[in-house]
Amino acid sequence: MLYHFRVWGKILYNWTSATLFITTHCLSQPEEHVALFIFGDSTYDAGNNNYINTTDFYRSNYAPYGETFFNHPTGRFSDGRLVSDFIAEFAKLPYITPYLQPGYNQFTDGANFASAGAGALAETYKPGNLIDLKTQLSYFTNLERQLIQKLGDAEAKALLSRAVYLIAIGSNDYAAAVSANSSVSPEEYVNMVNGNLTFVIKEIYNKGGRKFGIPNLEPMGCLPSAKAVNPSNTSACFQALNDLTQLHNKALSEVLQKLQNELDGFKYSLADAYTSLSDKINNPLKYGFKEANIACCGSGSFRGTNSCGGKRLSNKYELCENVSEYVFFDGGHTTEKANEQFAKLMWSGTPNIIGPYNLKALFELF
C-alpha cells in the first residue's frame, strides 16, 4: 500500500480513460482457461500509474524499484515481483498486464486495474492522482464490452464466470483517516470502506464473476512508515492504526460470509495478511530474514520516510546491501521475498491462514 500521513482536500473530478488499442491472437479459449482480474492499490499495481497524469509520489517507475527480478523499474512498489505476479505464475498465466499499458493485448488472460494510492473511497488522498476502486470497476466494465465484442456474448460470459478476481484495498483509506482525525466514528468509517468494496464485488458478480480472492489488511501500524510517525515516539507499532485495521478485518470477514449466504455461487478466499506479516515481523529468522523493522530503502527513522528513489519526500535515501535479508523494501511495501512467501500461503495455504478456499482451489473450480 502507498500512503503518507497528510490530509488532502476533497474535490470532485472527472476521469477520462486513455485510448486503448486491443489486438487479439485467439478468439476462443479452452474451457479450463481461467483468467485473473486484479483490483487494488500499490500492493498489486503493476504499472498503471505510469500511464496517468500523476506525480512521482504515486509512481515507482524509477530505480531502485524492480532491481531484483526485472532488473529495471516497472511501476511495481517492490524490488521485484508482487504477490499478484506470483499468483499468476502459480496459475500458469503470464504476468497480468496493467490495463492502461499501451498496446495491451492479453485480455483473455485477465487485466490489472490496481493503482498505487487508491482507496475504496474516492476521496482518499487527492482525487485525480490515482484510480480509485470504483473507477477501476468502470475500466472493468469497458473491458467487459470489449470481450463481448471480440469473443461474442457466450464466450465472454464464460470467461468472466471462470475467472478469479483479486482485490487488495483499504490501507490508504485508513492511513488517511488516522491523519485527518476524522469526526466519523471508526465503526462508521469501516462501514463506508467495506460498503464500497461490497458494491464493487456485487457489480463484478452481476457481470458473471463468482470467485474472489481478498487479503485482509496487514498490521499497518507496524510498517516502517507508520512507526516513523508514531505519536508515542517509541519503536513500537502505531497502535491506533492497528486498532482500525483490526476493526476493518473483523468487518470484512463478516461481509464476505454474508455475501456467500446471499449470492448464489459466490465463493471467496480470505487470506490473513495481518497474522502472516505480524509473525514475520516478530520472528524474522523463522522466515529467513534478518531485519523486520527497518526498510531496505528510504530515509529517517526505520527508513520509513517515503523517499526511496529520491523523487518523493526527499531526494536523499539509503539503500541496503542485501535486500533478501529485509521484510520491507520501502516504508510501506514488502520485498519480493516476503511477497513470494505470502503468495504461497494465498495459493495453497491451510484454513488457519486462508479460507474457506485457497486460491488454488478457486482456480480449479468450474
mmCIF file of C-alpha atoms in Angstrom:
data_model
loop_
_atom_site.group_PDB
_atom_site.id
_atom_site.type_symbol
_atom_site.label_atom_id
_atom_site.label_comp_id
_atom_site.label_asym_id
_atom_site.label_seq_id
_atom_site.Cartn_x
_atom_site.Cartn_y
_atom_site.Cartn_z
ATOM 1 C CA MET A 1 0.000 0.000 0.000
ATOM 2 C CA LEU A 2 1.134 3.545 -0.665
ATOM 3 C CA TYR A 3 0.332 6.069 1.963
ATOM 4 C CA HIS A 4 1.721 9.025 3.819
ATOM 5 C CA PHE A 5 0.297 10.912 6.730
ATOM 6 C CA ARG A 6 -1.037 14.076 5.187
ATOM 7 C CA VAL A 7 -4.550 15.461 4.761
ATOM 8 C CA TRP A 8 -5.798 16.189 1.259
ATOM 9 C CA GLY A 9 -8.850 18.266 0.415
ATOM 10 C CA LYS A 10 -11.902 16.599 -1.066
ATOM 11 C CA ILE A 11 -12.604 17.642 -4.661
ATOM 12 C CA LEU A 12 -14.742 16.324 -7.454
ATOM 13 C CA TYR A 13 -13.066 15.187 -10.621
ATOM 14 C CA ASN A 14 -13.705 13.683 -13.995
ATOM 15 C CA TRP A 15 -11.579 10.825 -15.295
ATOM 16 C CA THR A 16 -11.091 10.187 -18.988
ATOM 17 C CA SER A 17 -9.605 6.822 -19.799
ATOM 18 C CA ALA A 18 -6.596 6.589 -22.058
ATOM 19 C CA THR A 19 -7.347 5.249 -25.508
ATOM 20 C CA LEU A 20 -6.753 1.524 -25.524
ATOM 21 C CA PHE A 21 -5.847 -0.488 -28.580
ATOM 22 C CA ILE A 22 -6.525 -4.189 -28.249
ATOM 23 C CA THR A 23 -5.417 -6.835 -30.659
ATOM 24 C CA THR A 24 -6.330 -10.466 -30.421
ATOM 25 C CA HIS A 25 -4.497 -13.583 -31.411
ATOM 26 C CA CYS A 26 -7.050 -16.153 -30.358
ATOM 27 C CA LEU A 27 -10.784 -15.618 -30.082
ATOM 28 C CA SER A 28 -11.570 -18.896 -28.362
ATOM 29 C CA GLN A 29 -10.223 -20.145 -25.066
ATOM 30 C CA PRO A 30 -10.144 -23.730 -23.793
ATOM 31 C CA GLU A 31 -12.791 -24.465 -21.184
ATOM 32 C CA GLU A 32 -10.181 -24.932 -18.458
ATOM 33 C CA HIS A 33 -8.623 -21.490 -19.064
ATOM 34 C CA VAL A 34 -9.029 -19.249 -16.001
ATOM 35 C CA ALA A 35 -8.310 -15.532 -16.299
ATOM 36 C CA LEU A 36 -7.121 -13.313 -13.443
ATOM 37 C CA PHE A 37 -8.524 -9.821 -12.880
ATOM 38 C CA ILE A 38 -6.732 -7.652 -10.321
ATOM 39 C CA PHE A 39 -8.023 -4.614 -8.428
ATOM 40 C CA GLY A 40 -6.499 -2.582 -5.627
ATOM 41 C CA ASP A 41 -3.714 -0.266 -4.548
ATOM 42 C CA SER A 42 0.086 -0.340 -4.673
ATOM 43 C CA THR A 43 0.015 -3.850 -3.207
ATOM 44 C CA TYR A 44 -0.974 -5.039 -6.698
ATOM 45 C CA ASP A 45 -0.245 -2.081 -9.027
ATOM 46 C CA ALA A 46 1.988 -3.428 -11.813
ATOM 47 C CA GLY A 47 2.380 -0.055 -13.525
ATOM 48 C CA ASN A 48 -0.992 1.594 -14.208
ATOM 49 C CA ASN A 49 0.173 4.816 -12.568
ATOM 50 C CA ASN A 50 2.915 5.060 -15.202
ATOM 51 C CA TYR A 51 0.181 5.975 -17.689
ATOM 52 C CA ILE A 52 -1.905 8.533 -15.797
ATOM 53 C CA ASN A 53 -1.326 12.209 -15.109
ATOM 54 C CA THR A 54 0.035 11.948 -11.587
ATOM 55 C CA THR A 55 3.140 12.798 -9.581
ATOM 56 C CA ASP A 56 6.216 10.743 -8.766
ATOM 57 C CA PHE A 57 4.807 10.266 -5.278
ATOM 58 C CA TYR A 58 2.315 7.787 -6.724
ATOM 59 C CA ARG A 59 4.798 6.117 -9.066
ATOM 60 C CA SER A 60 7.700 3.726 -8.707
ATOM 61 C CA ASN A 61 8.960 3.651 -12.305
ATOM 62 C CA TYR A 62 12.468 4.615 -11.253
ATOM 63 C CA ALA A 63 15.437 2.902 -9.605
ATOM 64 C CA PRO A 64 15.960 1.116 -7.278
ATOM 65 C CA TYR A 65 12.453 -0.320 -7.683
ATOM 66 C CA GLY A 66 12.426 -3.515 -9.753
ATOM 67 C CA GLU A 67 16.105 -4.255 -9.192
ATOM 68 C CA THR A 68 15.796 -7.869 -8.030
ATOM 69 C CA PHE A 69 13.823 -9.686 -10.719
ATOM 70 C CA PHE A 70 13.100 -7.374 -13.627
ATOM 71 C CA ASN A 71 16.461 -5.575 -13.449
ATOM 72 C CA HIS A 72 14.671 -2.319 -14.213
ATOM 73 C CA PRO A 73 11.771 -0.358 -12.694
ATOM 74 C CA THR A 74 8.310 -1.386 -13.916
ATOM 75 C CA GLY A 75 5.998 0.654 -11.710
ATOM 76 C CA ARG A 76 5.753 -2.051 -9.041
ATOM 77 C CA PHE A 77 6.300 -0.891 -5.463
ATOM 78 C CA SER A 78 8.870 -3.538 -4.580
ATOM 79 C CA ASP A 79 12.337 -4.670 -5.539
ATOM 80 C CA GLY A 80 10.777 -7.346 -7.745
ATOM 81 C CA ARG A 81 7.562 -9.276 -8.152
ATOM 82 C CA LEU A 82 4.329 -8.576 -6.299
ATOM 83 C CA VAL A 83 2.033 -11.118 -4.651
ATOM 84 C CA SER A 84 -0.260 -10.909 -7.681
ATOM 85 C CA ASP A 85 2.665 -11.726 -10.011
ATOM 86 C CA PHE A 86 3.380 -14.915 -8.083
ATOM 87 C CA ILE A 87 -0.307 -15.864 -8.153
ATOM 88 C CA ALA A 88 -0.233 -15.521 -11.947
ATOM 89 C CA GLU A 89 2.866 -17.743 -12.060
ATOM 90 C CA PHE A 90 1.239 -20.399 -9.891
ATOM 91 C CA ALA A 91 -1.837 -20.314 -12.149
ATOM 92 C CA LYS A 92 0.416 -20.757 -15.212
ATOM 93 C CA LEU A 93 -0.586 -17.356 -16.563
ATOM 94 C CA PRO A 94 1.691 -14.611 -17.886
ATOM 95 C CA TYR A 95 2.183 -11.615 -15.617
ATOM 96 C CA ILE A 96 -1.090 -9.753 -15.844
ATOM 97 C CA THR A 97 -0.676 -6.568 -17.856
ATOM 98 C CA PRO A 98 -1.649 -3.139 -16.469
ATOM 99 C CA TYR A 99 -4.938 -2.199 -18.105
ATOM 100 C CA LEU A 100 -3.654 1.223 -19.170
ATOM 101 C CA GLN A 101 -0.460 -0.045 -20.765
ATOM 102 C CA PRO A 102 -0.412 0.985 -24.445
ATOM 103 C CA GLY A 103 -0.797 -1.930 -26.832
ATOM 104 C CA TYR A 104 -2.363 -4.108 -24.139
ATOM 105 C CA ASN A 105 -3.346 -7.399 -25.788
ATOM 106 C CA GLN A 106 -3.562 -10.135 -23.144
ATOM 107 C CA PHE A 107 -7.161 -9.503 -22.177
ATOM 108 C CA THR A 108 -8.175 -13.178 -22.310
ATOM 109 C CA ASP A 109 -5.651 -13.845 -19.512
ATOM 110 C CA GLY A 110 -7.113 -11.035 -17.417
ATOM 111 C CA ALA A 111 -6.198 -7.446 -16.607
ATOM 112 C CA ASN A 112 -4.641 -5.479 -13.763
ATOM 113 C CA PHE A 113 -6.579 -2.355 -12.766
ATOM 114 C CA ALA A 114 -4.756 -1.631 -9.468
ATOM 115 C CA SER A 115 -3.402 1.850 -8.796
ATOM 116 C CA ALA A 116 -0.912 2.966 -6.143
ATOM 117 C CA GLY A 117 -2.540 5.273 -3.607
ATOM 118 C CA ALA A 118 -6.059 4.060 -4.417
ATOM 119 C CA GLY A 119 -8.698 3.634 -1.786
ATOM 120 C CA ALA A 120 -12.136 2.118 -1.606
ATOM 121 C CA LEU A 121 -13.308 5.700 -1.043
ATOM 122 C CA ALA A 122 -12.886 8.090 -3.972
ATOM 123 C CA GLU A 123 -11.886 10.966 -1.700
ATOM 124 C CA THR A 124 -8.939 9.103 -0.155
ATOM 125 C CA TYR A 125 -5.863 11.202 -0.967
ATOM 126 C CA LYS A 126 -6.042 13.602 -3.861
ATOM 127 C CA PRO A 127 -8.650 12.559 -6.421
ATOM 128 C CA GLY A 128 -7.304 12.532 -9.949
ATOM 129 C CA ASN A 129 -3.818 11.481 -8.885
ATOM 130 C CA LEU A 130 -4.794 7.821 -8.805
ATOM 131 C CA ILE A 131 -7.508 5.379 -9.853
ATOM 132 C CA ASP A 132 -9.939 4.690 -7.008
ATOM 133 C CA LEU A 133 -11.749 1.378 -6.722
ATOM 134 C CA LYS A 134 -14.986 2.445 -8.395
ATOM 135 C CA THR A 135 -13.047 3.904 -11.338
ATOM 136 C CA GLN A 136 -11.213 0.592 -11.612
ATOM 137 C CA LEU A 137 -14.646 -1.030 -11.805
ATOM 138 C CA SER A 138 -15.568 1.290 -14.683
ATOM 139 C CA TYR A 139 -12.452 0.135 -16.548
ATOM 140 C CA PHE A 140 -13.517 -3.462 -15.981
ATOM 141 C CA THR A 141 -16.937 -2.596 -17.418
ATOM 142 C CA ASN A 142 -15.210 -1.195 -20.515
ATOM 143 C CA LEU A 143 -13.171 -4.374 -20.838
ATOM 144 C CA GLU A 144 -16.312 -6.492 -20.489
ATOM 145 C CA ARG A 145 -17.737 -4.731 -23.541
ATOM 146 C CA GLN A 146 -14.539 -5.341 -25.475
ATOM 147 C CA LEU A 147 -14.578 -9.012 -24.519
ATOM 148 C CA ILE A 148 -18.149 -9.359 -25.768
ATOM 149 C CA GLN A 149 -17.232 -7.586 -28.992
ATOM 150 C CA LYS A 150 -14.210 -9.817 -29.637
ATOM 151 C CA LEU A 151 -15.368 -13.174 -28.262
ATOM 152 C CA GLY A 152 -19.122 -12.997 -28.516
ATOM 153 C CA ASP A 153 -21.568 -12.832 -25.641
ATOM 154 C CA ALA A 154 -21.481 -16.507 -24.601
ATOM 155 C CA GLU A 155 -17.691 -16.874 -24.730
ATOM 156 C CA ALA A 156 -17.136 -13.613 -22.854
ATOM 157 C CA LYS A 157 -19.596 -14.554 -20.111
ATOM 158 C CA ALA A 158 -17.946 -17.960 -19.741
ATOM 159 C CA LEU A 159 -14.521 -16.336 -19.389
ATOM 160 C CA LEU A 160 -15.777 -13.889 -16.744
ATOM 161 C CA SER A 161 -17.517 -16.669 -14.852
ATOM 162 C CA ARG A 162 -14.427 -18.894 -14.744
ATOM 163 C CA ALA A 163 -12.111 -16.026 -13.801
ATOM 164 C CA VAL A 164 -10.641 -15.289 -10.377
ATOM 165 C CA TYR A 165 -10.847 -11.719 -9.051
ATOM 166 C CA LEU A 166 -8.109 -10.478 -6.701
ATOM 167 C CA ILE A 167 -8.871 -7.347 -4.669
ATOM 168 C CA ALA A 168 -6.494 -5.656 -2.188
ATOM 169 C CA ILE A 169 -7.867 -2.340 -0.929
ATOM 170 C CA GLY A 170 -8.389 -0.296 2.224
ATOM 171 C CA SER A 171 -4.953 0.538 3.614
ATOM 172 C CA ASN A 172 -4.858 4.027 2.103
ATOM 173 C CA ASP A 173 -8.352 4.770 3.384
ATOM 174 C CA TYR A 174 -7.339 4.072 6.976
ATOM 175 C CA ALA A 175 -3.985 5.853 6.772
ATOM 176 C CA ALA A 176 -5.841 8.938 5.524
ATOM 177 C CA ALA A 177 -8.430 8.621 8.292
ATOM 178 C CA VAL A 178 -5.790 8.498 11.031
ATOM 179 C CA SER A 179 -4.049 11.535 9.545
ATOM 180 C CA ALA A 180 -7.246 13.542 9.252
ATOM 181 C CA ASN A 181 -8.537 12.868 12.788
ATOM 182 C CA SER A 182 -11.923 12.293 11.181
ATOM 183 C CA SER A 183 -15.083 13.177 13.084
ATOM 184 C CA VAL A 184 -16.657 9.997 11.725
ATOM 185 C CA SER A 185 -16.533 7.147 14.238
ATOM 186 C CA PRO A 186 -14.173 4.237 13.479
ATOM 187 C CA GLU A 187 -17.154 1.912 13.059
ATOM 188 C CA GLU A 188 -18.870 4.252 10.606
ATOM 189 C CA TYR A 189 -15.682 4.688 8.602
ATOM 190 C CA VAL A 190 -15.102 0.929 8.395
ATOM 191 C CA ASN A 191 -18.677 0.526 7.191
ATOM 192 C CA MET A 192 -18.047 3.126 4.467
ATOM 193 C CA VAL A 193 -14.912 1.354 3.245
ATOM 194 C CA ASN A 194 -16.445 -2.109 3.290
ATOM 195 C CA GLY A 195 -19.656 -0.721 1.810
ATOM 196 C CA ASN A 196 -17.783 0.476 -1.288
ATOM 197 C CA LEU A 197 -15.892 -2.811 -1.507
ATOM 198 C CA THR A 198 -19.175 -4.722 -1.261
ATOM 199 C CA PHE A 199 -20.676 -2.596 -4.033
ATOM 200 C CA VAL A 200 -17.762 -3.403 -6.348
ATOM 201 C CA ILE A 201 -17.889 -7.130 -5.542
ATOM 202 C CA LYS A 202 -21.622 -7.212 -6.281
ATOM 203 C CA GLU A 203 -21.139 -5.376 -9.576
ATOM 204 C CA ILE A 204 -18.475 -7.881 -10.635
ATOM 205 C CA TYR A 205 -20.813 -10.685 -9.537
ATOM 206 C CA ASN A 206 -23.603 -9.198 -11.677
ATOM 207 C CA LYS A 207 -21.243 -9.347 -14.665
ATOM 208 C CA GLY A 208 -20.618 -13.042 -14.047
ATOM 209 C CA GLY A 209 -17.773 -13.065 -11.513
ATOM 210 C CA ARG A 210 -18.071 -15.828 -8.929
ATOM 211 C CA LYS A 211 -14.598 -16.410 -7.447
ATOM 212 C CA PHE A 212 -12.889 -13.759 -5.328
ATOM 213 C CA GLY A 213 -9.521 -13.683 -3.569
ATOM 214 C CA ILE A 214 -9.175 -10.964 -0.933
ATOM 215 C CA PRO A 215 -6.430 -10.494 1.660
ATOM 216 C CA ASN A 216 -7.342 -8.692 4.845
ATOM 217 C CA LEU A 217 -5.201 -5.734 5.866
ATOM 218 C CA GLU A 218 -1.695 -6.085 7.249
ATOM 219 C CA PRO A 219 -0.734 -4.672 10.670
ATOM 220 C CA MET A 220 -0.394 -1.220 9.154
ATOM 221 C CA GLY A 221 0.786 0.351 12.371
ATOM 222 C CA CYS A 222 3.871 -1.886 12.298
ATOM 223 C CA LEU A 223 5.088 -0.787 8.871
ATOM 224 C CA PRO A 224 8.276 1.308 8.936
ATOM 225 C CA SER A 225 6.408 4.339 7.545
ATOM 226 C CA ALA A 226 3.876 4.154 10.386
ATOM 227 C CA LYS A 227 6.487 3.592 13.100
ATOM 228 C CA ALA A 228 8.388 6.627 11.820
ATOM 229 C CA VAL A 229 5.437 8.911 12.626
ATOM 230 C CA ASN A 230 4.168 7.119 15.732
ATOM 231 C CA PRO A 231 2.921 9.895 18.082
ATOM 232 C CA SER A 232 4.269 7.990 21.085
ATOM 233 C CA ASN A 233 7.803 8.479 19.727
ATOM 234 C CA THR A 234 8.778 4.920 20.506
ATOM 235 C CA SER A 235 9.867 1.981 18.388
ATOM 236 C CA ALA A 236 6.503 0.339 18.996
ATOM 237 C CA CYS A 237 3.792 -0.038 16.390
ATOM 238 C CA PHE A 238 1.322 2.796 15.782
ATOM 239 C CA GLN A 239 -1.475 1.232 17.811
ATOM 240 C CA ALA A 240 -4.332 3.473 16.696
ATOM 241 C CA LEU A 241 -3.723 2.399 13.102
ATOM 242 C CA ASN A 242 -3.527 -1.271 14.071
ATOM 243 C CA ASP A 243 -6.784 -0.955 16.006
ATOM 244 C CA LEU A 244 -8.522 0.475 12.943
ATOM 245 C CA THR A 245 -7.031 -2.262 10.758
ATOM 246 C CA GLN A 246 -8.301 -4.989 13.070
ATOM 247 C CA LEU A 247 -11.754 -3.416 13.123
ATOM 248 C CA HIS A 248 -11.753 -3.492 9.320
ATOM 249 C CA ASN A 249 -10.583 -7.106 9.175
ATOM 250 C CA LYS A 250 -13.345 -8.295 11.507
ATOM 251 C CA ALA A 251 -15.976 -6.468 9.460
ATOM 252 C CA LEU A 252 -14.517 -7.750 6.164
ATOM 253 C CA SER A 253 -14.807 -11.353 7.324
ATOM 254 C CA GLU A 254 -18.456 -10.776 8.236
ATOM 255 C CA VAL A 255 -19.178 -9.033 4.914
ATOM 256 C CA LEU A 256 -17.773 -11.925 2.879
ATOM 257 C CA GLN A 257 -19.694 -14.511 4.877
ATOM 258 C CA LYS A 258 -22.876 -12.511 4.306
ATOM 259 C CA LEU A 259 -22.228 -12.295 0.557
ATOM 260 C CA GLN A 260 -21.686 -16.046 0.419
ATOM 261 C CA ASN A 261 -25.088 -16.558 2.043
ATOM 262 C CA GLU A 262 -26.831 -14.046 -0.214
ATOM 263 C CA LEU A 263 -25.283 -14.645 -3.655
ATOM 264 C CA ASP A 264 -25.760 -17.955 -5.415
ATOM 265 C CA GLY A 265 -22.442 -19.458 -6.479
ATOM 266 C CA PHE A 266 -20.328 -16.788 -4.744
ATOM 267 C CA LYS A 267 -17.060 -18.259 -3.493
ATOM 268 C CA TYR A 268 -14.185 -16.489 -1.815
ATOM 269 C CA SER A 269 -10.721 -16.861 -0.412
ATOM 270 C CA LEU A 270 -9.915 -14.610 2.556
ATOM 271 C CA ALA A 271 -6.187 -14.554 3.337
ATOM 272 C CA ASP A 272 -4.979 -13.456 6.767
ATOM 273 C CA ALA A 273 -2.300 -10.927 5.843
ATOM 274 C CA TYR A 274 -2.441 -9.455 9.348
ATOM 275 C CA THR A 275 -1.334 -12.635 11.080
ATOM 276 C CA SER A 276 1.136 -13.570 8.354
ATOM 277 C CA LEU A 277 3.047 -10.280 8.372
ATOM 278 C CA SER A 278 2.853 -9.941 12.153
ATOM 279 C CA ASP A 279 4.616 -13.270 12.524
ATOM 280 C CA LYS A 280 7.336 -12.228 10.066
ATOM 281 C CA ILE A 281 7.904 -9.008 11.997
ATOM 282 C CA ASN A 282 8.056 -10.785 15.347
ATOM 283 C CA ASN A 283 10.038 -13.814 14.136
ATOM 284 C CA PRO A 284 12.068 -12.765 11.086
ATOM 285 C CA LEU A 285 14.670 -15.532 11.381
ATOM 286 C CA LYS A 286 11.902 -18.136 11.130
ATOM 287 C CA TYR A 287 11.253 -16.883 7.575
ATOM 288 C CA GLY A 288 14.849 -16.327 6.505
ATOM 289 C CA PHE A 289 15.059 -12.591 7.254
ATOM 290 C CA LYS A 290 17.435 -10.602 9.433
ATOM 291 C CA GLU A 291 15.605 -7.257 9.524
ATOM 292 C CA ALA A 292 11.864 -6.755 10.000
ATOM 293 C CA ASN A 293 11.659 -3.255 11.460
ATOM 294 C CA ILE A 294 13.794 -1.139 9.135
ATOM 295 C CA ALA A 295 13.065 -0.848 5.408
ATOM 296 C CA CYS A 296 15.726 -1.627 2.824
ATOM 297 C CA CYS A 297 15.168 1.673 1.019
ATOM 298 C CA GLY A 298 14.227 5.067 2.441
ATOM 299 C CA SER A 299 15.411 7.614 4.974
ATOM 300 C CA GLY A 300 14.836 8.725 8.536
ATOM 301 C CA SER A 301 13.713 6.529 11.417
ATOM 302 C CA PHE A 302 13.280 2.909 10.328
ATOM 303 C CA ARG A 303 13.979 4.213 6.795
ATOM 304 C CA GLY A 304 10.264 4.903 6.980
ATOM 305 C CA THR A 305 10.313 8.252 5.204
ATOM 306 C CA ASN A 306 8.895 7.705 1.744
ATOM 307 C CA SER A 307 11.984 8.816 -0.187
ATOM 308 C CA CYS A 308 13.127 5.597 -1.900
ATOM 309 C CA GLY A 309 14.493 6.583 -5.312
ATOM 310 C CA GLY A 310 14.892 10.234 -4.298
ATOM 311 C CA LYS A 311 11.782 11.516 -6.088
ATOM 312 C CA ARG A 312 9.264 11.865 -3.273
ATOM 313 C CA LEU A 313 9.571 13.478 0.151
ATOM 314 C CA SER A 314 13.350 13.841 -0.100
ATOM 315 C CA ASN A 315 15.986 13.483 -2.796
ATOM 316 C CA LYS A 316 18.197 11.604 -0.345
ATOM 317 C CA TYR A 317 17.725 7.992 0.641
ATOM 318 C CA GLU A 318 19.623 4.977 1.910
ATOM 319 C CA LEU A 319 19.626 1.549 0.253
ATOM 320 C CA CYS A 320 20.507 -1.713 1.968
ATOM 321 C CA GLU A 321 23.200 -4.001 0.585
ATOM 322 C CA ASN A 322 21.240 -7.281 0.668
ATOM 323 C CA VAL A 323 17.520 -6.906 0.067
ATOM 324 C CA SER A 324 16.872 -10.618 0.714
ATOM 325 C CA GLU A 325 17.563 -10.007 4.398
ATOM 326 C CA TYR A 326 14.699 -7.495 4.688
ATOM 327 C CA VAL A 327 10.948 -7.947 5.113
ATOM 328 C CA PHE A 328 10.252 -4.402 3.849
ATOM 329 C CA PHE A 329 11.639 -2.865 0.684
ATOM 330 C CA ASP A 330 10.420 0.664 1.371
ATOM 331 C CA GLY A 331 8.436 2.127 4.245
ATOM 332 C CA GLY A 332 5.097 0.702 3.164
ATOM 333 C CA HIS A 333 5.838 -2.279 0.912
ATOM 334 C CA THR A 334 7.321 -5.713 1.384
ATOM 335 C CA THR A 335 10.209 -7.234 -0.571
ATOM 336 C CA GLU A 336 9.843 -9.769 -3.359
ATOM 337 C CA LYS A 337 10.965 -12.496 -0.958
ATOM 338 C CA ALA A 338 8.209 -11.627 1.518
ATOM 339 C CA ASN A 339 5.699 -11.295 -1.337
ATOM 340 C CA GLU A 340 6.507 -14.780 -2.565
ATOM 341 C CA GLN A 341 6.011 -16.257 0.885
ATOM 342 C CA PHE A 342 2.587 -14.674 1.277
ATOM 343 C CA ALA A 343 1.589 -15.610 -2.271
ATOM 344 C CA LYS A 344 2.321 -19.253 -1.457
ATOM 345 C CA LEU A 345 0.017 -19.017 1.555
ATOM 346 C CA MET A 346 -2.717 -17.478 -0.598
ATOM 347 C CA TRP A 347 -2.253 -20.151 -3.242
ATOM 348 C CA SER A 348 -2.140 -23.324 -1.180
ATOM 349 C CA GLY A 349 -2.398 -22.304 2.471
ATOM 350 C CA THR A 350 -4.409 -24.170 5.072
ATOM 351 C CA PRO A 351 -7.599 -22.964 6.833
ATOM 352 C CA ASN A 352 -5.670 -21.426 9.733
ATOM 353 C CA ILE A 353 -4.416 -18.693 7.376
ATOM 354 C CA ILE A 354 -6.817 -18.732 4.415
ATOM 355 C CA GLY A 355 -10.377 -19.842 3.842
ATOM 356 C CA PRO A 356 -12.914 -21.088 3.106
ATOM 357 C CA TYR A 357 -10.982 -21.758 -0.147
ATOM 358 C CA ASN A 358 -7.373 -21.147 -1.062
ATOM 359 C CA LEU A 359 -6.634 -19.672 -4.491
ATOM 360 C CA LYS A 360 -5.504 -22.967 -5.967
ATOM 361 C CA ALA A 361 -8.924 -24.396 -5.172
ATOM 362 C CA LEU A 362 -10.676 -21.395 -6.712
ATOM 363 C CA PHE A 363 -8.691 -21.714 -9.948
ATOM 364 C CA GLU A 364 -9.628 -25.390 -10.150
ATOM 365 C CA LEU A 365 -13.369 -24.766 -9.626
ATOM 366 C CA PHE A 366 -15.553 -24.582 -12.749
#
